[in-house]
CSV table of C-alpha atoms in Angstrom, one decimal:
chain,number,residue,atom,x,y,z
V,252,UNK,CA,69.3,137.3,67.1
V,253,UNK,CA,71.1,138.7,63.6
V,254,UNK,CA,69.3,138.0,60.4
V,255,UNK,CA,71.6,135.7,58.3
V,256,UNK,CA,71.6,136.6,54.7
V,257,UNK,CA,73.5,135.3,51.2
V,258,UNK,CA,75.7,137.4,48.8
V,259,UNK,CA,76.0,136.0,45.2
V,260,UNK,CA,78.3,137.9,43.1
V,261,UNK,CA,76.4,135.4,40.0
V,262,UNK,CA,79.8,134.3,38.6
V,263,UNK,CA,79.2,132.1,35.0
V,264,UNK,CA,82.2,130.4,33.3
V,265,UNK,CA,82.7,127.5,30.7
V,266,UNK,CA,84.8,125.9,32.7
V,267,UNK,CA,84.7,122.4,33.2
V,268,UNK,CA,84.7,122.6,36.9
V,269,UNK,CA,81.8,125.1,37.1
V,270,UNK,CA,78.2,124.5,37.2
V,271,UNK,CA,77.3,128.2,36.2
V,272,UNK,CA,77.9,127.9,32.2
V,273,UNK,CA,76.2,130.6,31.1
V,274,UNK,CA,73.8,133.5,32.1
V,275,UNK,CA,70.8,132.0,32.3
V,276,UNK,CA,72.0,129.2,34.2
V,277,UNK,CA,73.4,131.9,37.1
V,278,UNK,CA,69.9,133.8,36.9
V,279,UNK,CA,67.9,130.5,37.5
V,280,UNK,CA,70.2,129.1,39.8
V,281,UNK,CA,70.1,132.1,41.7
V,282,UNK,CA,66.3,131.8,41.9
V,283,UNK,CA,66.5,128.4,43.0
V,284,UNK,CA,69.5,129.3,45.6
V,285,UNK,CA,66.9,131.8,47.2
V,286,UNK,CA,64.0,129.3,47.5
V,287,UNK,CA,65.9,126.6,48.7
V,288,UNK,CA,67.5,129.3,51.4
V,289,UNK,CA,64.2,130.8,52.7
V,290,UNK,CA,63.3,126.5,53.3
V,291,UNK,CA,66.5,126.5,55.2
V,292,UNK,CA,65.8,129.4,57.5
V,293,UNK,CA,68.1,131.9,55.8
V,294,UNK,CA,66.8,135.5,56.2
V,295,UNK,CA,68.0,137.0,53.2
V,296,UNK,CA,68.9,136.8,48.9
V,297,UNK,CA,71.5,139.7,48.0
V,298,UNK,CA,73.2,139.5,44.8
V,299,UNK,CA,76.0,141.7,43.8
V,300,UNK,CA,75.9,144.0,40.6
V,301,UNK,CA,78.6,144.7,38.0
V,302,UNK,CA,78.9,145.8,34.8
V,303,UNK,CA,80.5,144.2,31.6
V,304,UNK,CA,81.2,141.3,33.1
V,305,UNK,CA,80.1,137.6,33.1
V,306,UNK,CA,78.2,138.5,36.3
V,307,UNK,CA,74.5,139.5,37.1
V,308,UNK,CA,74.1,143.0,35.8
V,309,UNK,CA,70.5,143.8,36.1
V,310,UNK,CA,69.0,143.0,39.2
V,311,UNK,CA,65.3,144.2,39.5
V,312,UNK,CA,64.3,141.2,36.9
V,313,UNK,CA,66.1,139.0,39.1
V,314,UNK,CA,64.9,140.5,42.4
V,315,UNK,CA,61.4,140.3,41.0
V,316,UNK,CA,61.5,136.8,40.1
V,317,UNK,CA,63.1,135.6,43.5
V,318,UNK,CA,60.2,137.5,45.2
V,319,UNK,CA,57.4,136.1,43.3
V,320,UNK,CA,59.3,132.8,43.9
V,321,UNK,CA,59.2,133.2,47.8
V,322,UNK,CA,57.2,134.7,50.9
V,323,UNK,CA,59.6,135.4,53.7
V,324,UNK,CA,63.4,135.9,52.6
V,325,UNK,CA,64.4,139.7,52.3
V,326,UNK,CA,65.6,140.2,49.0
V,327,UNK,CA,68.4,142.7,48.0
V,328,UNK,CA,71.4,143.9,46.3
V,329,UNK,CA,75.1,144.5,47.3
V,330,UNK,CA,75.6,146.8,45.8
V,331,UNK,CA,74.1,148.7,42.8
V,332,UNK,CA,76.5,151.2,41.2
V,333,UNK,CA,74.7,154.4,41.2
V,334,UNK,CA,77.5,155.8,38.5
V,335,UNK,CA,75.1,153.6,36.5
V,336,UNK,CA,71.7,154.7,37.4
V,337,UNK,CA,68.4,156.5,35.9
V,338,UNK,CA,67.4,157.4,39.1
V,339,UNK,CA,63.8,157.9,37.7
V,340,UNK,CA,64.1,154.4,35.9
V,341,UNK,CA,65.2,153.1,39.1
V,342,UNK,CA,62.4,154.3,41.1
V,343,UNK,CA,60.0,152.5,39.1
V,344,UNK,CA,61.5,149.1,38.7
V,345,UNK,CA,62.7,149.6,42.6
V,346,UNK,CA,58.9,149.9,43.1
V,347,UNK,CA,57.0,147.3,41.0
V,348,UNK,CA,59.9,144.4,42.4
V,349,UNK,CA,59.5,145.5,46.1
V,350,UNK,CA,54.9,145.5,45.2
V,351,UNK,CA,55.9,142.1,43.8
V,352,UNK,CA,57.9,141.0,46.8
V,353,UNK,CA,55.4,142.4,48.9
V,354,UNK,CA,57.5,144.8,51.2
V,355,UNK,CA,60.8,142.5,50.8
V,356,UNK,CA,63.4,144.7,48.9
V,357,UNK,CA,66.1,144.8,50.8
V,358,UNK,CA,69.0,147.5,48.2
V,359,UNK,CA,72.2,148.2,48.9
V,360,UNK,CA,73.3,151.2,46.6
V,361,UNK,CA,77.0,152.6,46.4
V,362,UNK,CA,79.4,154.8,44.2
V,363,UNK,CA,81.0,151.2,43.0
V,364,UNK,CA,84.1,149.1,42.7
V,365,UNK,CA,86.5,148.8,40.4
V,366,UNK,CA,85.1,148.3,36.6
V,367,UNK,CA,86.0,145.7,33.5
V,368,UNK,CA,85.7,148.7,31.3
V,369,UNK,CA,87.3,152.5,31.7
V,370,UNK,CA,84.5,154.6,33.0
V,371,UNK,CA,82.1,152.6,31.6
V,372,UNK,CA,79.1,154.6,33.1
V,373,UNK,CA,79.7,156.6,29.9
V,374,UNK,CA,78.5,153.8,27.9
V,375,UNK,CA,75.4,154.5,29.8
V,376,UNK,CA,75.3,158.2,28.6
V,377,UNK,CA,76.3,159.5,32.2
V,378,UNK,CA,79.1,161.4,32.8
V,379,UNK,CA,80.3,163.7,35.8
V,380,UNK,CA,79.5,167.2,35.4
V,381,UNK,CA,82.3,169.9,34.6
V,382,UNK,CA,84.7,170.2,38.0
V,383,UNK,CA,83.0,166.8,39.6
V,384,UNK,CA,84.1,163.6,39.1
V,385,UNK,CA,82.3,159.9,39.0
V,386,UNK,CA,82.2,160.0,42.8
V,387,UNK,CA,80.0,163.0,43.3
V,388,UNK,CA,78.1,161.7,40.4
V,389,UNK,CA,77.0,158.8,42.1
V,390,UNK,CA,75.8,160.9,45.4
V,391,UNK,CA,73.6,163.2,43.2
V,392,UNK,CA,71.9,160.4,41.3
V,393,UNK,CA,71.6,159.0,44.7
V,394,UNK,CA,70.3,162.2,46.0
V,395,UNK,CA,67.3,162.4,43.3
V,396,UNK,CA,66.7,158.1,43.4
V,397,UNK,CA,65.9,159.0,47.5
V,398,UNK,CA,63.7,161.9,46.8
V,399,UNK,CA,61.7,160.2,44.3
V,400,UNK,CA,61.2,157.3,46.7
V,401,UNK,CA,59.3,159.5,49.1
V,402,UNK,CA,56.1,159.5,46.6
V,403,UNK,CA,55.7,163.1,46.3
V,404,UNK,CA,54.3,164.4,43.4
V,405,UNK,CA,56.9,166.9,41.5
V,406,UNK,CA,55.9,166.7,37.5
V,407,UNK,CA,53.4,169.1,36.0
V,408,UNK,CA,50.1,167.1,34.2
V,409,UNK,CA,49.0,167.3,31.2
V,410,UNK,CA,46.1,169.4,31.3
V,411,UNK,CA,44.2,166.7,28.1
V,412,UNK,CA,45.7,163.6,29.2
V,413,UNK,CA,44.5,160.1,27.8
V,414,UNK,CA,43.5,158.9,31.1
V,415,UNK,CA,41.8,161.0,34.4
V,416,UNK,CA,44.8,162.4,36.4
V,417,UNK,CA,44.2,162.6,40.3
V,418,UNK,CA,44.5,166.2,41.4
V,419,UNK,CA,48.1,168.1,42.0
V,420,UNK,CA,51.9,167.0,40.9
V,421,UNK,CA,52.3,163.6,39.7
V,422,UNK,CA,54.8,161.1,41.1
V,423,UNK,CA,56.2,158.2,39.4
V,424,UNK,CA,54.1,154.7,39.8
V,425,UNK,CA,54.6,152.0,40.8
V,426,UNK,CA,55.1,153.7,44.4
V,427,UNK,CA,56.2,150.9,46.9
V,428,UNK,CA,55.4,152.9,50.7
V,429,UNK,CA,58.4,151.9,53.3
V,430,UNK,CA,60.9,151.4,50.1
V,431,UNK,CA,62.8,154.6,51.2
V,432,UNK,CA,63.9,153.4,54.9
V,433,UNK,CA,64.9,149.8,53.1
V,434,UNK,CA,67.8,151.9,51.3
V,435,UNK,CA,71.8,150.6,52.0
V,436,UNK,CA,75.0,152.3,51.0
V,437,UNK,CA,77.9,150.0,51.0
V,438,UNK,CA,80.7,152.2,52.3
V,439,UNK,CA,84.2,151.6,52.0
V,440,UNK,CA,85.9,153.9,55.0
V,441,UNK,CA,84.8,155.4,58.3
V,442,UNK,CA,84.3,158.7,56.5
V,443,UNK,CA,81.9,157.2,54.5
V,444,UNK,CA,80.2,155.2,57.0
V,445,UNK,CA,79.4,158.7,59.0
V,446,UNK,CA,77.8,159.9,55.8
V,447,UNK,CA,75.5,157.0,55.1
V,448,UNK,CA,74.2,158.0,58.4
V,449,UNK,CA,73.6,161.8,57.6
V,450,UNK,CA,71.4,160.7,54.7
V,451,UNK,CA,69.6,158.4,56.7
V,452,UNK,CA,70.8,154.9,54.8
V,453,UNK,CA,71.6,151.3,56.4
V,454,UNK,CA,75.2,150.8,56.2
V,455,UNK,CA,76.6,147.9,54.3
V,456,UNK,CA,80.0,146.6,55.2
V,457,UNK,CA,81.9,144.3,53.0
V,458,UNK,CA,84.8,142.1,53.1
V,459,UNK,CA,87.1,144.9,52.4
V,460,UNK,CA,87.4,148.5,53.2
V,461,UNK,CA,89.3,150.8,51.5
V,462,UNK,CA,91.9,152.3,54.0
V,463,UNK,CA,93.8,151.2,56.7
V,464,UNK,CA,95.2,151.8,60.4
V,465,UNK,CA,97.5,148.8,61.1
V,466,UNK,CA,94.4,146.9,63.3
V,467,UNK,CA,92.7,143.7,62.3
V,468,UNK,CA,89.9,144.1,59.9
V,469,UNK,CA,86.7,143.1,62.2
V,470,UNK,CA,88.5,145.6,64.7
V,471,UNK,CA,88.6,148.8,61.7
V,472,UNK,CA,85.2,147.7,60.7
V,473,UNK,CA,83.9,147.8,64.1
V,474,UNK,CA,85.2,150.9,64.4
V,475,UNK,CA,83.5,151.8,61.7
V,476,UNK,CA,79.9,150.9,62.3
V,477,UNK,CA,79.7,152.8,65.8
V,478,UNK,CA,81.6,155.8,63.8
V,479,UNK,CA,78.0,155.6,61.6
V,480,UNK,CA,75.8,154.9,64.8
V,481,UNK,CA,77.3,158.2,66.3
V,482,UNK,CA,76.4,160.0,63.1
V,483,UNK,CA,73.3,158.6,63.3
V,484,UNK,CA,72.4,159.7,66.5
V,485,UNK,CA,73.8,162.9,66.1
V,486,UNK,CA,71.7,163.2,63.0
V,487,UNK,CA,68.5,162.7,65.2
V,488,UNK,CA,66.9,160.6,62.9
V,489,UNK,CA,63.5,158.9,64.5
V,490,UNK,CA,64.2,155.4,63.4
V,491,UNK,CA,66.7,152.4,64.1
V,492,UNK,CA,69.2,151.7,61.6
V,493,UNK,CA,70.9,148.7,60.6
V,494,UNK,CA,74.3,147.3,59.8
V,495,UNK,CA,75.4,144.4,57.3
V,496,UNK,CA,78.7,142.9,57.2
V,497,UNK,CA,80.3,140.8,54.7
V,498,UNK,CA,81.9,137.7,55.7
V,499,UNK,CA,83.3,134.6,53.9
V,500,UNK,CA,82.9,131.3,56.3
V,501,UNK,CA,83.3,127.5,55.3
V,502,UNK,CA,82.1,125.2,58.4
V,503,UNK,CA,83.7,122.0,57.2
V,504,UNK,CA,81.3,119.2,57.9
V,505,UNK,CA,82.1,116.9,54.7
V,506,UNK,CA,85.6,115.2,53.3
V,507,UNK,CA,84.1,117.8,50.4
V,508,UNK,CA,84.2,120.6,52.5
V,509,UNK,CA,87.6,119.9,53.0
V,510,UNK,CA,88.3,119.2,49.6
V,511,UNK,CA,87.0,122.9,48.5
V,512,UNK,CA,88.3,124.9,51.5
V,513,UNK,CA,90.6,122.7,53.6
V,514,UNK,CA,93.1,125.2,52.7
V,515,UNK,CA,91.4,128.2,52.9
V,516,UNK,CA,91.7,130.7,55.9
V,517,UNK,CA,94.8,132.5,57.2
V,518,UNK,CA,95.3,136.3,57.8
V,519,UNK,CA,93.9,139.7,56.6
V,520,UNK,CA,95.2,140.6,53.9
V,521,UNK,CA,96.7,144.7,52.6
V,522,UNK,CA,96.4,145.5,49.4
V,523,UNK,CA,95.4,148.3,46.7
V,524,UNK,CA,92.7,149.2,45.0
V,525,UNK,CA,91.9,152.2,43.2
V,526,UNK,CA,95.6,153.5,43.9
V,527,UNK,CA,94.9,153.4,47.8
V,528,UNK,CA,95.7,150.8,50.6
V,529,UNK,CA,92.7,148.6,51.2
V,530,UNK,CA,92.7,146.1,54.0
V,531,UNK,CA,90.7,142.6,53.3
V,532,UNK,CA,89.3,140.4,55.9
V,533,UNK,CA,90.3,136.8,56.0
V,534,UNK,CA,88.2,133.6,54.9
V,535,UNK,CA,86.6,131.7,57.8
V,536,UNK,CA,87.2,128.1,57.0
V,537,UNK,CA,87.5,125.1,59.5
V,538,UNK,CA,85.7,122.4,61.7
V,539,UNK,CA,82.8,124.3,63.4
V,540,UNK,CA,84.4,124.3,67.0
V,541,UNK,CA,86.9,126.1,65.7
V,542,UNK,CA,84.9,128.6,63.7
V,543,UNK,CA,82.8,129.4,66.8
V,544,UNK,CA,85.7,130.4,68.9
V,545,UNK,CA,87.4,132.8,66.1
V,546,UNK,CA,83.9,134.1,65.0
V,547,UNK,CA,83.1,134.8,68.5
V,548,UNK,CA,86.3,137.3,68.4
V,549,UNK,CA,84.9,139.2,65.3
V,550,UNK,CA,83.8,142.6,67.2
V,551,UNK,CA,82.1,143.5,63.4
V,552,UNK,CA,80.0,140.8,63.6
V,553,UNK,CA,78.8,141.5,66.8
V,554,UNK,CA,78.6,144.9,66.0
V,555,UNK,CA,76.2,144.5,63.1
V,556,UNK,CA,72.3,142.6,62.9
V,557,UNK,CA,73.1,141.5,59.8
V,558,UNK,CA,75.4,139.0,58.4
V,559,UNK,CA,75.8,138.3,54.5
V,560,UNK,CA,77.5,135.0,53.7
V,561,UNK,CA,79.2,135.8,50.7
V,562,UNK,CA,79.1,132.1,48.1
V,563,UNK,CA,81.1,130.5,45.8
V,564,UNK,CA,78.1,130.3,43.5
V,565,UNK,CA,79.8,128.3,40.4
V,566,UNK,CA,79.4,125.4,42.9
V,567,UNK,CA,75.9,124.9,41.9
V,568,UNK,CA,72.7,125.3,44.1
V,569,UNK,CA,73.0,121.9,46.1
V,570,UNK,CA,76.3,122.5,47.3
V,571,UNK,CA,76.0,126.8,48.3
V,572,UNK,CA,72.5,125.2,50.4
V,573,UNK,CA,74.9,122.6,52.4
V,574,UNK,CA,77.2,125.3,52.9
V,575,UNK,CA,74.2,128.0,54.3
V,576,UNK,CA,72.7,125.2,56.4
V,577,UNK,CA,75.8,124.4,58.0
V,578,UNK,CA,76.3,127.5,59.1
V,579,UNK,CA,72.9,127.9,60.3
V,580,UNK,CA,73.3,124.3,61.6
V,581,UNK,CA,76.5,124.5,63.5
V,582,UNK,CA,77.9,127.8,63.4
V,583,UNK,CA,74.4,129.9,64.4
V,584,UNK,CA,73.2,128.4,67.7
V,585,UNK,CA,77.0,128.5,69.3
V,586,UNK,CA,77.3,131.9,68.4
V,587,UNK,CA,73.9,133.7,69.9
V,588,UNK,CA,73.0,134.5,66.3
V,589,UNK,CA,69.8,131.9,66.7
């Protein structure tokens, strides 16, 4: 059984050809693309996050209203840049949307991907210490956001405050208990991956990872979710992890399946980003016989209990649901994921 999740990186365009014009009509279809998923049987709502770009930005208004909106779907992001990030800020808007959600906050967090803007975090008043740099940055906002989460008290009251304080060290409210083991990092490289598992985080896996060592994607990333399940265990930590993986798959059911993605597939793909080799995994795209043999070769996907269908969402709401039920039609049952 995997739980079978969405990723919506909330494109908008004026386009002629897309039905995502503006803003508001991503953030409202992306409402609408959760309800009509958690009717379908879909497990989860993650939506990616980037800055100074005509994608969603701020996601803990958007994760709120998608959980007042439903009752079962896990709700989450892939990934926050903690570059970003009042840690303290986050903790409380973290809180009140997981409350609202009732328990269903699902974030992945990570150091980021490459920005619109130069170092736009300093926009945001954040820059890295003297002799760190953006990357060690991230971990130590990180570090503090995970503290926080724990609901200890750490700040001194005020010894006339306008309302009663309980006794001892406050702690920030809203405090959402359980937040802290709900916690992702989206890691790029093996090295990384063993990390995530020191601090006690979920791994998120994408469909990319920054390095590579000549094998087939699924085979690197496979490689490097039982790299962070050693780490884990060595770490000794009392509860079981879990693993997300990115994936891009079409099951072509309709002549307008064929029409959007008849073409699609092929190959990994090398590349660069961020001056280093990255290696991409391919798109799945294809009748659904087909799909279920090549998906059942995908050693990642077996690997991991989680599986995030990433979406072209400027196709509009009706068509991203035909292509999540297909997949949960066709593709699921075949593979052992239902």
């Amino acid at each position: 059984m995997k739980k079978i999740g969405f990723l919506s990186f909330g494109h908008w365009s004026d386009s002629p050809h897309s039905q995502t014009r503006s803003a508001s009509d991503t953030l409202l279809q992306s409402i609408d693309l959760a309800v009509a998923a958690e009717e379908i049987g879909v497990d989860g709502a993650y939506f990616r996050v980037h800055h100074f770009a005509q994608q969603l930005a701020s996601p803990f208004p958007l994760l709120a209203a998608v959980g007042a909106r439903t009752s079962r779907i896990e709700i989450g992001t892939g990934v926050i840049d903690m570059r970003y990030e009042n840690p303290l800020y986050m903790v409380e808007d973290a809180g009140a949307a997981d409350l609202i959600a009732g328990g269903r906050l699902q974030l992945g967090i990570s150091r980021g991907s490459p920005e619109q803007v130069v170092d736009g975090f300093r926009y945001f008043g954040y820059q890295p210490a003297e002799g760190s740099d953006h990357a060690a940055m991230a971990r130590e906002h990180t570090a503090v956001f995970l503290e926080l989460l724990k609901g200890e008290g750490f700040a001194e009251p005020n010894p006339r405050p306008m309302f009663p304080n309980p006794p001892g060290l406050l702690r920030l409210e809203p405090h959402s208990p359980g937040l802290r083991d709900r916690i992702w990092w989206g890691a790029g490289t093996r090295a990384t991956a063993e990390w995530t598992a020191e601090q006690g985080l979920n791994l998120m896996s994408s469909t990319l990872l920054t390095e590579d060592t000549g094998v087939p994607f699924h085979q690197l990333q496979a490689e490097q979710i039982q790299r962070f399940r050693d780490a884990w265990a060595a770490a000794g930590h009392e509860r079981e992890p879990r693993v997300s993986v990115s994936r891009s798959i079409f099951p072509i059911v309709s002549d307008l399946d064929r029409a959007y993605f008849g073409q699609s597939g092929g190959e990994d793909q090398v590349g660069y980003i961020d001056g280093g080799v990255a290696r991409f995994g391919k798109t799945y795209a294809g009748e659904p016989d087909r799909l279920v043999e090549e998906l059942a070769q995908d050693e990642a996907i077996a690997a991991a209990d989680t599986l995030l269908l990433t979406i072209p969402n400027q196709l509009g709401v009706d068509y991203n649901a035909h292509v999540l039920e297909s997949v949960v039609t066709h593709l699921a049952p075949a593979l052992n994921w239902r």
